[in-house]
Amino acid sequence: MSAPTYLSASLVRRATEALIRRDLRQAFRRIVWIGSKPDLPENRPVVLYANHHGFHDGHLLWLLVRETLGRPFVLWMEQWDRAPMFASVGALPFPPDDKKRRFRTLRESIRRLNEDPQTVLILFPEGELRSPDSGLGPLQTDFEQLSRLLPDDVLWLPVALRSTWWGEDRPTGLIATGELATMPFGHEAENLNTLLHELHSTSPDVLENSTGRVVFEGRKSANERWNLSWLVPLFRRWT
């Protein structure tokens, strides 16, 4: 069955973005950006590369790039065929067993980076979703070769993602961005590991000392929503 042709691109995009926000709200208590906002030149595209240790990593980077930085993005997605509606927000198919489709995605990505210098290309260089307990895996992306294919003015930005528990019934999502580089220098794994180490030592204090800021509020825990102290007189006789 073919998809309905009467659906406009903007309508599908808004519906998909609403779905992403709903998923984030259900999955996280809050999402916090650690550190300062990167100074991204308006006239240069960016390759953002991140660790992939959580199911909602793509959603988190949508929040970072589209909602917080206000930039369009391209995301290479292996399982694109299972959720093609994400094409409306920038996902392109990148199946591991289809070289022709991967080549078309690469060509389309280059076109978008050239036509709109605001575009951000999102990469998960580990190549697969990994357990956070095992740390950063070997990077499968050939950064040097990729840099030769992409526009010469592309900048490179490492981003670390982590979920942690701060006392609520849902985790807090943490995002940290590193230093911009004019090209990959072979230190990509080191850059991500440094950022991940910083996130592992991050405590809720960042919300008080202004080193972190909440960029998304999720669903509050039951402990935050409920106060049943008015029932104390009724139940005191059973204590």
PDB file of C-alpha atoms in Angstrom:
ATOM      1  CA  MET A   1       0.000   0.000   0.000  1.00  0.00           C
ATOM      2  CA  SER A   2       1.417   3.374  -0.960  1.00  0.00           C
ATOM      3  CA  ALA A   3       1.590   6.226   1.525  1.00  0.00           C
ATOM      4  CA  PRO A   4      -1.177   8.865   1.292  1.00  0.00           C
ATOM      5  CA  THR A   5      -0.131  11.576  -1.135  1.00  0.00           C
ATOM      6  CA  TYR A   6      -2.280  14.233   0.494  1.00  0.00           C
ATOM      7  CA  LEU A   7      -0.073  14.469   3.579  1.00  0.00           C
ATOM      8  CA  SER A   8       2.049  17.606   3.429  1.00  0.00           C
ATOM      9  CA  ALA A   9       5.691  17.529   4.435  1.00  0.00           C
ATOM     10  CA  SER A  10       5.135  20.148   7.144  1.00  0.00           C
ATOM     11  CA  LEU A  11       2.228  18.200   8.632  1.00  0.00           C
ATOM     12  CA  VAL A  12       4.248  14.986   8.792  1.00  0.00           C
ATOM     13  CA  ARG A  13       7.219  16.850  10.271  1.00  0.00           C
ATOM     14  CA  ARG A  14       5.090  18.424  13.019  1.00  0.00           C
ATOM     15  CA  ALA A  15       3.521  15.058  13.825  1.00  0.00           C
ATOM     16  CA  THR A  16       6.934  13.375  13.975  1.00  0.00           C
ATOM     17  CA  GLU A  17       8.373  16.113  16.178  1.00  0.00           C
ATOM     18  CA  ALA A  18       5.379  15.768  18.502  1.00  0.00           C
ATOM     19  CA  LEU A  19       6.091  12.043  18.682  1.00  0.00           C
ATOM     20  CA  ILE A  20       9.739  12.710  19.562  1.00  0.00           C
ATOM     21  CA  ARG A  21       8.766  15.168  22.309  1.00  0.00           C
ATOM     22  CA  ARG A  22       6.265  12.681  23.732  1.00  0.00           C
ATOM     23  CA  ASP A  23       8.875   9.920  23.797  1.00  0.00           C
ATOM     24  CA  LEU A  24      11.403  12.203  25.508  1.00  0.00           C
ATOM     25  CA  ARG A  25       8.835  13.330  28.065  1.00  0.00           C
ATOM     26  CA  GLN A  26       7.962   9.747  28.929  1.00  0.00           C
ATOM     27  CA  ALA A  27      11.557   8.495  28.960  1.00  0.00           C
ATOM     28  CA  PHE A  28      13.303  11.284  30.914  1.00  0.00           C
ATOM     29  CA  ARG A  29      12.694  13.393  33.987  1.00  0.00           C
ATOM     30  CA  ARG A  30      14.712  16.179  32.421  1.00  0.00           C
ATOM     31  CA  ILE A  31      17.444  16.738  29.841  1.00  0.00           C
ATOM     32  CA  VAL A  32      20.432  18.848  30.850  1.00  0.00           C
ATOM     33  CA  TRP A  33      23.076  20.417  28.644  1.00  0.00           C
ATOM     34  CA  ILE A  34      26.402  20.536  30.468  1.00  0.00           C
ATOM     35  CA  GLY A  35      28.842  23.324  29.672  1.00  0.00           C
ATOM     36  CA  SER A  36      28.617  26.262  27.330  1.00  0.00           C
ATOM     37  CA  LYS A  37      26.930  26.490  23.950  1.00  0.00           C
ATOM     38  CA  PRO A  38      29.346  25.845  21.064  1.00  0.00           C
ATOM     39  CA  ASP A  39      30.071  28.840  18.881  1.00  0.00           C
ATOM     40  CA  LEU A  40      28.981  27.511  15.481  1.00  0.00           C
ATOM     41  CA  PRO A  41      29.629  29.859  12.530  1.00  0.00           C
ATOM     42  CA  GLU A  42      26.418  30.440  10.602  1.00  0.00           C
ATOM     43  CA  ASN A  43      28.042  29.938   7.210  1.00  0.00           C
ATOM     44  CA  ARG A  44      29.707  26.563   7.846  1.00  0.00           C
ATOM     45  CA  PRO A  45      28.120  23.093   8.068  1.00  0.00           C
ATOM     46  CA  VAL A  46      28.963  20.774  10.958  1.00  0.00           C
ATOM     47  CA  VAL A  47      29.556  17.061  11.400  1.00  0.00           C
ATOM     48  CA  LEU A  48      28.409  16.065  14.872  1.00  0.00           C
ATOM     49  CA  TYR A  49      29.689  12.699  16.087  1.00  0.00           C
ATOM     50  CA  ALA A  50      28.406  11.105  19.287  1.00  0.00           C
ATOM     51  CA  ASN A  51      28.504   7.937  21.344  1.00  0.00           C
ATOM     52  CA  HIS A  52      25.494   5.620  20.983  1.00  0.00           C
ATOM     53  CA  HIS A  53      24.659   4.074  24.360  1.00  0.00           C
ATOM     54  CA  GLY A  54      20.927   4.709  24.654  1.00  0.00           C
ATOM     55  CA  PHE A  55      17.794   3.975  22.643  1.00  0.00           C
ATOM     56  CA  HIS A  56      16.767   7.649  22.581  1.00  0.00           C
ATOM     57  CA  ASP A  57      20.123   9.059  21.424  1.00  0.00           C
ATOM     58  CA  GLY A  58      18.696  10.157  18.078  1.00  0.00           C
ATOM     59  CA  HIS A  59      15.894  11.983  19.885  1.00  0.00           C
ATOM     60  CA  LEU A  60      18.393  13.702  22.175  1.00  0.00           C
ATOM     61  CA  LEU A  61      20.428  14.950  19.236  1.00  0.00           C
ATOM     62  CA  TRP A  62      17.270  16.162  17.492  1.00  0.00           C
ATOM     63  CA  LEU A  63      16.565  18.167  20.644  1.00  0.00           C
ATOM     64  CA  LEU A  64      20.114  19.529  20.702  1.00  0.00           C
ATOM     65  CA  VAL A  65      20.467  20.401  17.023  1.00  0.00           C
ATOM     66  CA  ARG A  66      16.960  21.294  15.914  1.00  0.00           C
ATOM     67  CA  GLU A  67      15.320  22.653  19.042  1.00  0.00           C
ATOM     68  CA  THR A  68      18.273  24.166  20.924  1.00  0.00           C
ATOM     69  CA  LEU A  69      20.697  25.201  18.174  1.00  0.00           C
ATOM     70  CA  GLY A  70      17.957  25.830  15.606  1.00  0.00           C
ATOM     71  CA  ARG A  71      19.682  24.011  12.738  1.00  0.00           C
ATOM     72  CA  PRO A  72      18.470  21.434  10.211  1.00  0.00           C
ATOM     73  CA  PHE A  73      20.218  18.094  10.360  1.00  0.00           C
ATOM     74  CA  VAL A  74      20.866  14.868   8.503  1.00  0.00           C
ATOM     75  CA  LEU A  75      21.001  11.590  10.421  1.00  0.00           C
ATOM     76  CA  TRP A  76      22.146   8.306   8.878  1.00  0.00           C
ATOM     77  CA  MET A  77      19.712   5.651  10.116  1.00  0.00           C
ATOM     78  CA  GLU A  78      20.270   1.900   9.637  1.00  0.00           C
ATOM     79  CA  GLN A  79      16.669   0.987  10.573  1.00  0.00           C
ATOM     80  CA  TRP A  80      15.109   3.730   8.446  1.00  0.00           C
ATOM     81  CA  ASP A  81      12.718   1.311   6.704  1.00  0.00           C
ATOM     82  CA  ARG A  82      11.080   0.482  10.042  1.00  0.00           C
ATOM     83  CA  ALA A  83      10.328   4.135  10.840  1.00  0.00           C
ATOM     84  CA  PRO A  84      10.364   6.103   7.550  1.00  0.00           C
ATOM     85  CA  MET A  85       8.416   9.026   9.045  1.00  0.00           C
ATOM     86  CA  PHE A  86      11.717  10.228  10.561  1.00  0.00           C
ATOM     87  CA  ALA A  87      12.696  11.284   7.034  1.00  0.00           C
ATOM     88  CA  SER A  88      10.550  14.362   7.651  1.00  0.00           C
ATOM     89  CA  VAL A  89      13.001  15.584  10.320  1.00  0.00           C
ATOM     90  CA  GLY A  90      16.222  14.670   8.505  1.00  0.00           C
ATOM     91  CA  ALA A  91      16.807  10.899   8.765  1.00  0.00           C
ATOM     92  CA  LEU A  92      18.208   9.188   5.668  1.00  0.00           C
ATOM     93  CA  PRO A  93      18.484   5.413   5.073  1.00  0.00           C
ATOM     94  CA  PHE A  94      21.863   3.837   5.730  1.00  0.00           C
ATOM     95  CA  PRO A  95      21.306   0.052   5.668  1.00  0.00           C
ATOM     96  CA  PRO A  96      24.451  -1.974   6.369  1.00  0.00           C
ATOM     97  CA  ASP A  97      23.693  -4.457   3.585  1.00  0.00           C
ATOM     98  CA  ASP A  98      22.887  -2.047   0.739  1.00  0.00           C
ATOM     99  CA  LYS A  99      25.839  -0.129  -0.690  1.00  0.00           C
ATOM    100  CA  LYS A 100      23.749   1.630  -3.339  1.00  0.00           C
ATOM    101  CA  ARG A 101      21.391   3.146  -0.779  1.00  0.00           C
ATOM    102  CA  ARG A 102      24.282   4.189   1.441  1.00  0.00           C
ATOM    103  CA  PHE A 103      25.933   5.883  -1.541  1.00  0.00           C
ATOM    104  CA  ARG A 104      22.700   7.724  -2.378  1.00  0.00           C
ATOM    105  CA  THR A 105      22.451   8.868   1.230  1.00  0.00           C
ATOM    106  CA  LEU A 106      26.041  10.097   1.177  1.00  0.00           C
ATOM    107  CA  ARG A 107      25.413  12.006  -2.046  1.00  0.00           C
ATOM    108  CA  GLU A 108      22.201  13.534  -0.674  1.00  0.00           C
ATOM    109  CA  SER A 109      23.982  14.503   2.552  1.00  0.00           C
ATOM    110  CA  ILE A 110      26.725  16.279   0.607  1.00  0.00           C
ATOM    111  CA  ARG A 111      24.092  18.119  -1.418  1.00  0.00           C
ATOM    112  CA  ARG A 112      22.337  19.360   1.730  1.00  0.00           C
ATOM    113  CA  LEU A 113      25.588  20.429   3.385  1.00  0.00           C
ATOM    114  CA  ASN A 114      26.521  22.401   0.265  1.00  0.00           C
ATOM    115  CA  GLU A 115      23.120  24.002  -0.273  1.00  0.00           C
ATOM    116  CA  ASP A 116      22.487  24.992   3.342  1.00  0.00           C
ATOM    117  CA  PRO A 117      25.606  25.733   5.438  1.00  0.00           C
ATOM    118  CA  GLN A 118      23.444  25.571   8.579  1.00  0.00           C
ATOM    119  CA  THR A 119      23.041  21.811   8.135  1.00  0.00           C
ATOM    120  CA  VAL A 120      24.441  19.413  10.739  1.00  0.00           C
ATOM    121  CA  LEU A 121      25.352  15.843   9.782  1.00  0.00           C
ATOM    122  CA  ILE A 122      24.881  13.507  12.767  1.00  0.00           C
ATOM    123  CA  LEU A 123      27.039  10.393  13.041  1.00  0.00           C
ATOM    124  CA  PHE A 124      27.199   7.525  15.517  1.00  0.00           C
ATOM    125  CA  PRO A 125      30.726   6.324  14.676  1.00  0.00           C
ATOM    126  CA  GLU A 126      30.531   3.226  16.897  1.00  0.00           C
ATOM    127  CA  GLY A 127      28.162   1.859  14.250  1.00  0.00           C
ATOM    128  CA  GLU A 128      25.731   0.214  16.667  1.00  0.00           C
ATOM    129  CA  LEU A 129      23.876   0.719  19.918  1.00  0.00           C
ATOM    130  CA  ARG A 130      26.118  -0.420  22.771  1.00  0.00           C
ATOM    131  CA  SER A 131      25.702  -0.936  26.500  1.00  0.00           C
ATOM    132  CA  PRO A 132      26.861   2.136  28.442  1.00  0.00           C
ATOM    133  CA  ASP A 133      28.562  -0.163  30.954  1.00  0.00           C
ATOM    134  CA  SER A 134      31.035  -1.326  28.292  1.00  0.00           C
ATOM    135  CA  GLY A 135      32.194   2.211  27.532  1.00  0.00           C
ATOM    136  CA  LEU A 136      32.982   3.656  24.147  1.00  0.00           C
ATOM    137  CA  GLY A 137      33.396   0.984  21.504  1.00  0.00           C
ATOM    138  CA  PRO A 138      35.817   0.968  18.559  1.00  0.00           C
ATOM    139  CA  LEU A 139      34.927   3.696  16.070  1.00  0.00           C
ATOM    140  CA  GLN A 140      33.884   2.215  12.744  1.00  0.00           C
ATOM    141  CA  THR A 141      33.685   5.501  10.842  1.00  0.00           C
ATOM    142  CA  ASP A 142      36.683   6.348   8.674  1.00  0.00           C
ATOM    143  CA  PHE A 143      36.843  10.043   9.554  1.00  0.00           C
ATOM    144  CA  GLU A 144      39.768  10.794   7.258  1.00  0.00           C
ATOM    145  CA  GLN A 145      38.082   9.309   4.210  1.00  0.00           C
ATOM    146  CA  LEU A 146      34.764  10.951   5.063  1.00  0.00           C
ATOM    147  CA  SER A 147      36.420  14.345   5.390  1.00  0.00           C
ATOM    148  CA  ARG A 148      37.718  14.026   1.830  1.00  0.00           C
ATOM    149  CA  LEU A 149      34.177  13.448   0.550  1.00  0.00           C
ATOM    150  CA  LEU A 150      32.402  16.204   2.458  1.00  0.00           C
ATOM    151  CA  PRO A 151      32.647  19.959   1.723  1.00  0.00           C
ATOM    152  CA  ASP A 152      35.992  21.502   2.652  1.00  0.00           C
ATOM    153  CA  ASP A 153      34.479  23.989   5.111  1.00  0.00           C
ATOM    154  CA  VAL A 154      32.827  21.375   7.335  1.00  0.00           C
ATOM    155  CA  LEU A 155      33.514  21.663  11.080  1.00  0.00           C
ATOM    156  CA  TRP A 156      33.642  18.665  13.436  1.00  0.00           C
ATOM    157  CA  LEU A 157      31.963  18.590  16.846  1.00  0.00           C
ATOM    158  CA  PRO A 158      32.114  15.765  19.443  1.00  0.00           C
ATOM    159  CA  VAL A 159      29.023  15.247  21.615  1.00  0.00           C
ATOM    160  CA  ALA A 160      28.628  12.875  24.560  1.00  0.00           C
ATOM    161  CA  LEU A 161      25.290  11.494  25.753  1.00  0.00           C
ATOM    162  CA  ARG A 162      24.508   9.801  29.059  1.00  0.00           C
ATOM    163  CA  SER A 163      21.486   8.787  31.109  1.00  0.00           C
ATOM    164  CA  THR A 164      21.805   8.910  34.883  1.00  0.00           C
ATOM    165  CA  TRP A 165      19.556   8.736  37.947  1.00  0.00           C
ATOM    166  CA  TRP A 166      19.118  11.733  40.244  1.00  0.00           C
ATOM    167  CA  GLY A 167      16.549  10.316  42.655  1.00  0.00           C
ATOM    168  CA  GLU A 168      13.466  10.249  40.453  1.00  0.00           C
ATOM    169  CA  ASP A 169      11.646   7.373  38.780  1.00  0.00           C
ATOM    170  CA  ARG A 170      12.971   8.456  35.377  1.00  0.00           C
ATOM    171  CA  PRO A 171      16.568   9.128  34.363  1.00  0.00           C
ATOM    172  CA  THR A 172      18.067  12.500  33.607  1.00  0.00           C
ATOM    173  CA  GLY A 173      19.570  12.808  30.135  1.00  0.00           C
ATOM    174  CA  LEU A 174      22.928  14.573  29.953  1.00  0.00           C
ATOM    175  CA  ILE A 175      24.455  16.210  26.878  1.00  0.00           C
ATOM    176  CA  ALA A 176      27.978  17.620  26.638  1.00  0.00           C
ATOM    177  CA  THR A 177      29.604  19.221  23.601  1.00  0.00           C
ATOM    178  CA  GLY A 178      33.345  19.399  22.972  1.00  0.00           C
ATOM    179  CA  GLU A 179      35.629  21.671  21.008  1.00  0.00           C
ATOM    180  CA  LEU A 180      35.038  22.416  17.338  1.00  0.00           C
ATOM    181  CA  ALA A 181      37.726  21.231  14.921  1.00  0.00           C
ATOM    182  CA  THR A 182      38.353  22.209  11.313  1.00  0.00           C
ATOM    183  CA  MET A 183      39.063  18.592  10.376  1.00  0.00           C
ATOM    184  CA  PRO A 184      39.372  15.181  12.050  1.00  0.00           C
ATOM    185  CA  PHE A 185      42.839  14.790  13.570  1.00  0.00           C
ATOM    186  CA  GLY A 186      42.572  11.173  14.692  1.00  0.00           C
ATOM    187  CA  HIS A 187      41.584  12.077  18.265  1.00  0.00           C
ATOM    188  CA  GLU A 188      37.853  11.445  17.858  1.00  0.00           C
ATOM    189  CA  ALA A 189      37.690   8.510  20.311  1.00  0.00           C
ATOM    190  CA  GLU A 190      39.748  10.453  22.845  1.00  0.00           C
ATOM    191  CA  ASN A 191      37.436  13.455  22.486  1.00  0.00           C
ATOM    192  CA  LEU A 192      34.348  11.345  23.176  1.00  0.00           C
ATOM    193  CA  ASN A 193      35.955   9.509  26.077  1.00  0.00           C
ATOM    194  CA  THR A 194      36.951  12.800  27.702  1.00  0.00           C
ATOM    195  CA  LEU A 195      33.392  14.107  27.453  1.00  0.00           C
ATOM    196  CA  LEU A 196      31.926  10.833  28.725  1.00  0.00           C
ATOM    197  CA  HIS A 197      34.262  10.946  31.721  1.00  0.00           C
ATOM    198  CA  GLU A 198      33.025  14.459  32.498  1.00  0.00           C
ATOM    199  CA  LEU A 199      29.405  13.301  32.327  1.00  0.00           C
ATOM    200  CA  HIS A 200      30.077  10.355  34.634  1.00  0.00           C
ATOM    201  CA  SER A 201      31.298  12.793  37.291  1.00  0.00           C
ATOM    202  CA  THR A 202      28.332  15.157  36.823  1.00  0.00           C
ATOM    203  CA  SER A 203      26.012  15.584  39.819  1.00  0.00           C
ATOM    204  CA  PRO A 204      22.680  17.401  40.315  1.00  0.00           C
ATOM    205  CA  ASP A 205      24.701  20.332  41.647  1.00  0.00           C
ATOM    206  CA  VAL A 206      25.114  21.551  38.057  1.00  0.00           C
ATOM    207  CA  LEU A 207      21.533  22.826  38.221  1.00  0.00           C
ATOM    208  CA  GLU A 208      22.490  25.117  41.098  1.00  0.00           C
ATOM    209  CA  ASN A 209      25.941  26.326  40.037  1.00  0.00           C
ATOM    210  CA  SER A 210      24.895  27.187  36.466  1.00  0.00           C
ATOM    211  CA  THR A 211      27.304  24.753  34.799  1.00  0.00           C
ATOM    212  CA  GLY A 212      24.305  22.911  33.384  1.00  0.00           C
ATOM    213  CA  ARG A 213      20.961  24.075  32.078  1.00  0.00           C
ATOM    214  CA  VAL A 214      17.722  22.204  31.556  1.00  0.00           C
ATOM    215  CA  VAL A 215      16.801  22.172  27.874  1.00  0.00           C
ATOM    216  CA  PHE A 216      13.796  19.872  28.239  1.00  0.00           C
ATOM    217  CA  GLU A 217      11.438  19.062  31.096  1.00  0.00           C
ATOM    218  CA  GLY A 218      10.111  15.531  31.163  1.00  0.00           C
ATOM    219  CA  ARG A 219       7.445  13.931  33.306  1.00  0.00           C
ATOM    220  CA  LYS A 220       7.799  14.512  37.042  1.00  0.00           C
ATOM    221  CA  SER A 221       8.104  11.503  39.318  1.00  0.00           C
ATOM    222  CA  ALA A 222       5.245  10.370  41.545  1.00  0.00           C
ATOM    223  CA  ASN A 223       7.166  11.678  44.559  1.00  0.00           C
ATOM    224  CA  GLU A 224       7.149  15.150  43.007  1.00  0.00           C
ATOM    225  CA  ARG A 225       3.519  15.053  41.892  1.00  0.00           C
ATOM    226  CA  TRP A 226       1.881  13.624  44.992  1.00  0.00           C
ATOM    227  CA  ASN A 227       1.668  14.866  48.563  1.00  0.00           C
ATOM    228  CA  LEU A 228      -0.641  12.668  50.635  1.00  0.00           C
ATOM    229  CA  SER A 229       0.271  14.150  53.999  1.00  0.00           C
ATOM    230  CA  TRP A 230      -3.370  15.078  54.528  1.00  0.00           C
ATOM    231  CA  LEU A 231      -4.039  11.355  55.048  1.00  0.00           C
ATOM    232  CA  VAL A 232      -1.727  11.136  58.079  1.00  0.00           C
ATOM    233  CA  PRO A 233      -4.542  11.351  60.692  1.00  0.00           C
ATOM    234  CA  LEU A 234      -6.425   8.529  58.966  1.00  0.00           C
ATOM    235  CA  PHE A 235      -3.474   6.127  58.877  1.00  0.00           C
ATOM    236  CA  ARG A 236      -1.701   7.080  62.101  1.00  0.00           C
ATOM    237  CA  ARG A 237      -3.769   4.572  64.070  1.00  0.00           C
ATOM    238  CA  TRP A 238      -2.115   1.727  62.113  1.00  0.00           C
ATOM    239  CA  THR A 239       1.419   2.687  63.046  1.00  0.00           C
TER     240      THR A 239
END
